[in-house]
C-alpha atoms as a PDB file:
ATOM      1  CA  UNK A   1      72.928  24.577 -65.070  1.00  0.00           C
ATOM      2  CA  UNK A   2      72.103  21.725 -62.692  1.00  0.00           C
ATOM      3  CA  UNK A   3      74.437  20.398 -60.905  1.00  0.00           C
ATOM      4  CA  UNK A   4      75.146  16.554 -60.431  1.00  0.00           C
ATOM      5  CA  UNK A   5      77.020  16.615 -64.196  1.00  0.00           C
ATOM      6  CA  UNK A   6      79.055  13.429 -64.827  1.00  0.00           C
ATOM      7  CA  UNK A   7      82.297  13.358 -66.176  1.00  0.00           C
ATOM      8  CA  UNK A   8      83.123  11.219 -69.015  1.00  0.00           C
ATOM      9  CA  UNK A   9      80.834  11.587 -71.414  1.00  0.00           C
ATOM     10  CA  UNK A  10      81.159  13.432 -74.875  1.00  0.00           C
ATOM     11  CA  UNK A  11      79.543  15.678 -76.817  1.00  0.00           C
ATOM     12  CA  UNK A  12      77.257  13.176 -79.282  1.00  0.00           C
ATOM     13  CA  UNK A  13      77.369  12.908 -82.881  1.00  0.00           C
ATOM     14  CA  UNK A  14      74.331  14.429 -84.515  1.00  0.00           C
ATOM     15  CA  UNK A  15      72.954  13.475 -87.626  1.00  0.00           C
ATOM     16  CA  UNK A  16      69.360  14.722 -88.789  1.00  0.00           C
ATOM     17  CA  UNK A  17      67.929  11.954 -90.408  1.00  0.00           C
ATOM     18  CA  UNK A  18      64.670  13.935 -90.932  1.00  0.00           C
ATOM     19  CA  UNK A  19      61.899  13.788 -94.175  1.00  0.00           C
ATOM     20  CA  UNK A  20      58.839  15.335 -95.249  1.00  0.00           C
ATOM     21  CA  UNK A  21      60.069  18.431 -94.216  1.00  0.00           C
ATOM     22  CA  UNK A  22      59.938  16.985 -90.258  1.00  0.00           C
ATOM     23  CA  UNK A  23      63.684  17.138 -88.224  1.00  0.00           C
ATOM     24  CA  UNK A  24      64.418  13.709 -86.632  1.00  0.00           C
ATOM     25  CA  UNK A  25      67.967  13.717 -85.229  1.00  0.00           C
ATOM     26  CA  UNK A  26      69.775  10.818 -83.889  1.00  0.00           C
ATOM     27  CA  UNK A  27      72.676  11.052 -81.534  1.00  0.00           C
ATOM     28  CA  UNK A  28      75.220   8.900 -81.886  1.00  0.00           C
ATOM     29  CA  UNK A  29      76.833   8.717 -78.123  1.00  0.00           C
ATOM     30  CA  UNK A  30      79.310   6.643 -76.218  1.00  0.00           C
ATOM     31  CA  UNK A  31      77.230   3.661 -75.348  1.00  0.00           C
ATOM     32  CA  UNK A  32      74.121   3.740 -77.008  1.00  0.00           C
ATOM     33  CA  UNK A  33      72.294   5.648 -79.768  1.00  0.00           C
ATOM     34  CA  UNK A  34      68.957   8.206 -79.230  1.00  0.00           C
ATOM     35  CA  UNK A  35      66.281   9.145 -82.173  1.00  0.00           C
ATOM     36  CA  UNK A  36      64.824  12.651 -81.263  1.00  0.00           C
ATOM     37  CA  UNK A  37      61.317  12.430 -83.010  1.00  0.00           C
ATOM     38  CA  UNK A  38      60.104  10.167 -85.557  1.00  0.00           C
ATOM     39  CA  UNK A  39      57.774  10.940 -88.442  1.00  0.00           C
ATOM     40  CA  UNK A  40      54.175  10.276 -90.439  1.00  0.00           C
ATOM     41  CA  UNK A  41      52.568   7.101 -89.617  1.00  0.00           C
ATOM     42  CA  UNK A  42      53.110   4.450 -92.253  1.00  0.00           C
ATOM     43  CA  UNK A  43      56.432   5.899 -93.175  1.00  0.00           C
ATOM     44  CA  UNK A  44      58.955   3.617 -91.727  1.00  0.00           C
ATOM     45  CA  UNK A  45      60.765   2.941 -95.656  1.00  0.00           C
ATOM     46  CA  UNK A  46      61.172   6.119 -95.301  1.00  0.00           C
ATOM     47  CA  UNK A  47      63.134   6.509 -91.944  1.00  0.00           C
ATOM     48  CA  UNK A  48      64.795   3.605 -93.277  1.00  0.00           C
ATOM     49  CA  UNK A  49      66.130   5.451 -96.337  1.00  0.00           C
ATOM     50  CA  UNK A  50      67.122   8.524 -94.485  1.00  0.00           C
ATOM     51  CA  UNK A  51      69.191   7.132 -92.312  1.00  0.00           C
ATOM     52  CA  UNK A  52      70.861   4.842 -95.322  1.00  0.00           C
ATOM     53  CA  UNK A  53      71.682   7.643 -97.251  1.00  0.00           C
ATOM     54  CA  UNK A  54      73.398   9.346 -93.711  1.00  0.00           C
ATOM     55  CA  UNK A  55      75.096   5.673 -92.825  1.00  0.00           C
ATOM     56  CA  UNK A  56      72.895   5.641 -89.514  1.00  0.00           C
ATOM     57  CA  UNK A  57      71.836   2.306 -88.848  1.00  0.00           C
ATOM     58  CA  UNK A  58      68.389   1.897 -87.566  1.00  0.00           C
ATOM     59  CA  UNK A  59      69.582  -1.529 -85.692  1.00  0.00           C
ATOM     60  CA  UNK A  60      71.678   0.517 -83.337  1.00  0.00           C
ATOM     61  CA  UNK A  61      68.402   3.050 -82.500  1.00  0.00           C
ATOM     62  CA  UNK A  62      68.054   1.842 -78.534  1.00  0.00           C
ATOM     63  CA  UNK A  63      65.766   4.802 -77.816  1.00  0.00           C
ATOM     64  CA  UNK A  64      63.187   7.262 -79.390  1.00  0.00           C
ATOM     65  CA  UNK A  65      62.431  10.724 -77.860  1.00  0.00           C
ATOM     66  CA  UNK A  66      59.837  13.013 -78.697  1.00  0.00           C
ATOM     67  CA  UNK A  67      59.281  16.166 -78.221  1.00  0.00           C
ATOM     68  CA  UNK A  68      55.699  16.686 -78.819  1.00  0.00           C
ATOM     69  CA  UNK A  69      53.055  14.019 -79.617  1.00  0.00           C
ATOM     70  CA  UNK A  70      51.583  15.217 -82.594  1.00  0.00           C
ATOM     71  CA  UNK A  71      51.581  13.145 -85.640  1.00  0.00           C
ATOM     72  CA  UNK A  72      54.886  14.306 -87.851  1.00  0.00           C
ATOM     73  CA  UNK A  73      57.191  13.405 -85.009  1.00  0.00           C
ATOM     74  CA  UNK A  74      55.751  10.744 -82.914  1.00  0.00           C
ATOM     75  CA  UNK A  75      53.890   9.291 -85.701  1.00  0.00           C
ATOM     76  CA  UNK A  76      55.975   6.220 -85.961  1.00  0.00           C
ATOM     77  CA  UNK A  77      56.269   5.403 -82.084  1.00  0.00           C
ATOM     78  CA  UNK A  78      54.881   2.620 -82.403  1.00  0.00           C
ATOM     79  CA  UNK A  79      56.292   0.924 -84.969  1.00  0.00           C
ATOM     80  CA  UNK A  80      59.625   1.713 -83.908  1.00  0.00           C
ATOM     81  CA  UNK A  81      58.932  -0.059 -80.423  1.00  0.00           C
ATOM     82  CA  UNK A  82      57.601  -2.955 -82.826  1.00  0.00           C
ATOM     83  CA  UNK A  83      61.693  -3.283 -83.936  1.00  0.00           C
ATOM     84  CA  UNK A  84      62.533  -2.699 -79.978  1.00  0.00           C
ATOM     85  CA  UNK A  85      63.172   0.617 -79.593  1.00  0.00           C
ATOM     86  CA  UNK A  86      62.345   2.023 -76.390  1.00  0.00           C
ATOM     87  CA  UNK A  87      60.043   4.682 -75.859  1.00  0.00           C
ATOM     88  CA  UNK A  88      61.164   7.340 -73.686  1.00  0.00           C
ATOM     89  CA  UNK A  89      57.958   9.081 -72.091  1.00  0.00           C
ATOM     90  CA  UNK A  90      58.387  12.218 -69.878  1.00  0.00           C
ATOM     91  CA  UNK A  91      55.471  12.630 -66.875  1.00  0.00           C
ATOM     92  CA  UNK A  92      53.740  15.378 -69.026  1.00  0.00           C
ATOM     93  CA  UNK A  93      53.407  13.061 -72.199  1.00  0.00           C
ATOM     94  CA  UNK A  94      50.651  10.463 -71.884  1.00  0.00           C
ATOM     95  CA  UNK A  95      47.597  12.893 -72.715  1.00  0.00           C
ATOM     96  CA  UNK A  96      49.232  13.978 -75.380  1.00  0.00           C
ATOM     97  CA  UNK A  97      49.826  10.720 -76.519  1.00  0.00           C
ATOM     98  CA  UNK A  98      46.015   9.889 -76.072  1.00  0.00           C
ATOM     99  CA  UNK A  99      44.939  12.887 -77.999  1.00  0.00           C
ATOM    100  CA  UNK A 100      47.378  11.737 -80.724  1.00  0.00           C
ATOM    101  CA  UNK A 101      45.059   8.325 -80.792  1.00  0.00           C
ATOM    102  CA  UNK A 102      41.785  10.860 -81.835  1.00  0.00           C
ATOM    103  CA  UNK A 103      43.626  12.811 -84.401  1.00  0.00           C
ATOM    104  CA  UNK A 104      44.289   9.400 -86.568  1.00  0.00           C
ATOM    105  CA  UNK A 105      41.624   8.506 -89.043  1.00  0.00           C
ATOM    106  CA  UNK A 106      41.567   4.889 -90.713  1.00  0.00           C
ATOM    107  CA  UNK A 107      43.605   5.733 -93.796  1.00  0.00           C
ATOM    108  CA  UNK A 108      46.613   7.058 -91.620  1.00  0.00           C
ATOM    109  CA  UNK A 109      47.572   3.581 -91.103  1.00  0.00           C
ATOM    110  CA  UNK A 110      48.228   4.642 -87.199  1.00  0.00           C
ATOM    111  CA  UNK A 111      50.170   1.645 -84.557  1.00  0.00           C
ATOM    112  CA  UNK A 112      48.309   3.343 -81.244  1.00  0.00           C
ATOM    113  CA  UNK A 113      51.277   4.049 -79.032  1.00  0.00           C
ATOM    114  CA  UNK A 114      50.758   1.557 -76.040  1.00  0.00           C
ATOM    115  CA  UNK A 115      52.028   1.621 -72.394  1.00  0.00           C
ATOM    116  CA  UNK A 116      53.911  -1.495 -72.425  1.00  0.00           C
ATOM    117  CA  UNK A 117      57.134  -1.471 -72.792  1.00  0.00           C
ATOM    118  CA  UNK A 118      58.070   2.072 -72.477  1.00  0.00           C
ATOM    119  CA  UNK A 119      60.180   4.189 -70.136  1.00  0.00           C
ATOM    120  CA  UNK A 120      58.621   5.912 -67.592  1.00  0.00           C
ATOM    121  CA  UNK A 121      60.800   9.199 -66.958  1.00  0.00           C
ATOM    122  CA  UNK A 122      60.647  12.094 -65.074  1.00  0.00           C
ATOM    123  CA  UNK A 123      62.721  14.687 -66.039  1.00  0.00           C
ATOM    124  CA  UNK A 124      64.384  15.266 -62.765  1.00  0.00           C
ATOM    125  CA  UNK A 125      66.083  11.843 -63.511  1.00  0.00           C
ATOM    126  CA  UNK A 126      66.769  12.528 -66.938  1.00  0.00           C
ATOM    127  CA  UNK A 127      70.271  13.436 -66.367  1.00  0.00           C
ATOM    128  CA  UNK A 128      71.267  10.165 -64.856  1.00  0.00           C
ATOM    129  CA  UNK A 129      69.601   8.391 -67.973  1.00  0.00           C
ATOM    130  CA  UNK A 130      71.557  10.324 -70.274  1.00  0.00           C
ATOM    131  CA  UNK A 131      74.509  10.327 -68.875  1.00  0.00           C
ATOM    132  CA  UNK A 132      74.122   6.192 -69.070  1.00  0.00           C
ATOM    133  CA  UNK A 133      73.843   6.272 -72.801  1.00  0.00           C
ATOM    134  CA  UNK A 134      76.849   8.721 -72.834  1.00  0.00           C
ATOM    135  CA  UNK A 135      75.419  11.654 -73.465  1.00  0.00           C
ATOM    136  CA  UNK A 136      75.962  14.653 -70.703  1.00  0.00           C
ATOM    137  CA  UNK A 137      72.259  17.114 -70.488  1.00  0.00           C
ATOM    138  CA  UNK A 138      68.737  16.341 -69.962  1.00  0.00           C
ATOM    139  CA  UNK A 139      65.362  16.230 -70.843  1.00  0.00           C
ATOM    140  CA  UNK A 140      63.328  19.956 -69.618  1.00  0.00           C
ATOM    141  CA  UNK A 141      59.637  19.903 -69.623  1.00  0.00           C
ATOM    142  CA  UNK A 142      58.963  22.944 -72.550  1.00  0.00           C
ATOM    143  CA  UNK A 143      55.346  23.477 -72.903  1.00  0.00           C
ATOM    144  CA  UNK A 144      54.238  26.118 -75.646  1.00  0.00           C
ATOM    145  CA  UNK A 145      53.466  24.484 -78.737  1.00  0.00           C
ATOM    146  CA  UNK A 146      51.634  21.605 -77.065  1.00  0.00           C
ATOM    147  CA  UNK A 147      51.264  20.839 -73.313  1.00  0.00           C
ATOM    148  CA  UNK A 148      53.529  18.199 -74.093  1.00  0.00           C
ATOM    149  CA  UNK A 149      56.436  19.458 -75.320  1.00  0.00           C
ATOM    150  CA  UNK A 150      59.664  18.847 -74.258  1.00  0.00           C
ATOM    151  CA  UNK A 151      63.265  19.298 -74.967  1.00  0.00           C
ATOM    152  CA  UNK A 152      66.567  17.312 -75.371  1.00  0.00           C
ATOM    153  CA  UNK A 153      69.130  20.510 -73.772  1.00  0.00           C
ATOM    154  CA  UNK A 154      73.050  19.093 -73.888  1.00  0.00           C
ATOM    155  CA  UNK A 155      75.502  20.567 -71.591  1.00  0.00           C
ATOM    156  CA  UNK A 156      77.396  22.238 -74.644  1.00  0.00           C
ATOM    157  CA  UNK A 157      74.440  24.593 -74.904  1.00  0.00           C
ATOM    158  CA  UNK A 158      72.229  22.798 -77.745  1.00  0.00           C
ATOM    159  CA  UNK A 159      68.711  21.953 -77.528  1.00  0.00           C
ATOM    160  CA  UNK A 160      66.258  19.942 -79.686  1.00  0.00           C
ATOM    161  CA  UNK A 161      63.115  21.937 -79.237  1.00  0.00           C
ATOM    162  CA  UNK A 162      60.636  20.013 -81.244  1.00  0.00           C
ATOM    163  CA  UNK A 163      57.943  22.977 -82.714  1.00  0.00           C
ATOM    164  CA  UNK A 164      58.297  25.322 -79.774  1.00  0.00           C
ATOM    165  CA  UNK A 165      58.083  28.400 -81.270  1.00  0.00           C
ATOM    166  CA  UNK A 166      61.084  31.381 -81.570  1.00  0.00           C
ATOM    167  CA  UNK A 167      61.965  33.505 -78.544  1.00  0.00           C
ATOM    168  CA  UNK A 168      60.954  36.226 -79.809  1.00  0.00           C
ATOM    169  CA  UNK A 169      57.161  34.839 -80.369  1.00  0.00           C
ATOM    170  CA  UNK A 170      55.734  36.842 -77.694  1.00  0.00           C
ATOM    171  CA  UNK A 171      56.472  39.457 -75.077  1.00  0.00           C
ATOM    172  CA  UNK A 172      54.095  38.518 -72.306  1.00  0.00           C
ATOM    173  CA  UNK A 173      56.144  37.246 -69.488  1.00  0.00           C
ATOM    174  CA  UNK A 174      53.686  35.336 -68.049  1.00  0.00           C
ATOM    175  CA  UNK A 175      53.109  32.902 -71.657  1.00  0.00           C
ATOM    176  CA  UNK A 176      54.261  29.509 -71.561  1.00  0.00           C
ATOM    177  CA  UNK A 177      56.204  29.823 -74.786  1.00  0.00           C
ATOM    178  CA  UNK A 178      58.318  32.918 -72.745  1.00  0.00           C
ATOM    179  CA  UNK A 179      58.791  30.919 -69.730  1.00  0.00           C
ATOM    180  CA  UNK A 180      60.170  27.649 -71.733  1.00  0.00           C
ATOM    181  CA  UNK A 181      62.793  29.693 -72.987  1.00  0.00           C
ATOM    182  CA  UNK A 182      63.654  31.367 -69.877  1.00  0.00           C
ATOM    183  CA  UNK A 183      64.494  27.897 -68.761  1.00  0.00           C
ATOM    184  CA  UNK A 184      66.753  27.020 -71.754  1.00  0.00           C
ATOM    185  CA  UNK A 185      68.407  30.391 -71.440  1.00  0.00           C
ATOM    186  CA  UNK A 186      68.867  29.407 -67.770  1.00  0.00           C
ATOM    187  CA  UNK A 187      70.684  26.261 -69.357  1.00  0.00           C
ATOM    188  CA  UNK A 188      72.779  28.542 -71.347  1.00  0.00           C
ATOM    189  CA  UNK A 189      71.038  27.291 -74.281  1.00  0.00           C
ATOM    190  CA  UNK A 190      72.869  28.868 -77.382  1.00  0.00           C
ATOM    191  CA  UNK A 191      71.547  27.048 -80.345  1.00  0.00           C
ATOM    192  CA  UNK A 192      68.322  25.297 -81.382  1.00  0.00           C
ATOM    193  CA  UNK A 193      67.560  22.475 -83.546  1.00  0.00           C
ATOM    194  CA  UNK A 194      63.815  22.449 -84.155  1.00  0.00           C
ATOM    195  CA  UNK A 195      61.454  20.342 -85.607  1.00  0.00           C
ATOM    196  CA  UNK A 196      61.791  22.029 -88.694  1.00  0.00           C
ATOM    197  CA  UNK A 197      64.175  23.896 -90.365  1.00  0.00           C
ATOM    198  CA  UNK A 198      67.898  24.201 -89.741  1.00  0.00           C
ATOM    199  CA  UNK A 199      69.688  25.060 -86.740  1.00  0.00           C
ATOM    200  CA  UNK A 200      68.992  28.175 -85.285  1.00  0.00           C
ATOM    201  CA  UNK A 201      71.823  30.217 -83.262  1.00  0.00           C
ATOM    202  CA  UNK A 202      70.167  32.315 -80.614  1.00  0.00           C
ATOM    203  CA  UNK A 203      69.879  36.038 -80.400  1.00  0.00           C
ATOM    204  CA  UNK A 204      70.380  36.724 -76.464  1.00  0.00           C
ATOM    205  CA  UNK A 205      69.020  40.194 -77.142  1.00  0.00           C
ATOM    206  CA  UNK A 206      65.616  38.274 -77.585  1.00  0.00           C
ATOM    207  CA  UNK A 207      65.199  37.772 -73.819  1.00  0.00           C
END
């Protein structure tokens, strides 16, 4: 791991307060609460339900992650920042939010995701945000699935991984997918929560 860890801070409370078959997990920390990923366009009485029926409530969201720009987990960006959540962007995100803008047709209802009033983060300062919302880890740049795909890696060993497919999706050393991993497992990543699915407990024979 890096070092520069703070002291303090505890493990977060996760809750998944996902739908349509898309993982959005909040994490409930110390001094302020994180959404990783948000879903379909148009489908914020849906959040809204999700997180009523899991007693999360989205009032005490201060900021939304995501992991990948495509349009089941960043969907709602927008929107979100509409009720003042902050947008978190990492320095690999912003063309993939720009393709997301060309993927939306009319009837998707899309909010374009705008500059103003985001974040700006790189991820070698993502460890000093984190650890001011109370939450010990940070934010790797994970590229695979999408060019801009990143992941949410705690210091316990769990990572939220977004649609970056399994370790054991290719052999070639040299493939992006094989060298995102190699980083988590150099984070002593032990267990995944994608962007779909349940949790996932690695196999370290898969390196």
């Amino acid at each position: 791991m890096t070092s520069g860890r703070g002291h303090g801070a505890a493990t977060p409370n996760i809750v998944n307060v996902g739908y349509d078959a898309t993982n959005c997990y909040v994490l409930n920390a110390a001094r302020a609460s994180l959404l990783v990923d948000a879903g379909w366009p148009s489908t914020l009485p849906d959040l809204r339900y999700a997180m009523k029926r899991t007693d999360v409530d989205l009032g005490d969201i201060r900021y939304l992650l995501c992991t990948h720009y495509h349009p089941d987990h960043a969907g709602l960006a927008q929107e979100l920042k509409a009720l003042g959540v902050t947008l978190v962007v990492l320095e690999n995100q912003y063309q993939g939010i720009e393709a997301l803008r060309t993927y939306m047709k009319p009837e998707h209802h899309y909010h374009p995701i705008t500059r103003q009033g985001n974040l700006d983060l790189e991820s070698i300062a993502s460890r000093a945000f984190l650890l001011g919302l109370g939450i010990q880890g940070e934010i790797l740049l994970t590229p695979g699935h999408s060019d801009d795909s990143v992941s949410l890696v705690l210091d316990g060993g769990l990572a939220f991984t977004g649609d970056l497919p399994p370790p054991g999706f290719t052999v070639d050393p040299d493939h992006p997918v094989r060298k995102s991993w190699g980083l988590l497992r150099a984070h002593n990543v032990h267990t995944a929560y994608p962007g779909h699915g349940p949790a996932r407990h690695l196999d370290p024979r898969l390196d």
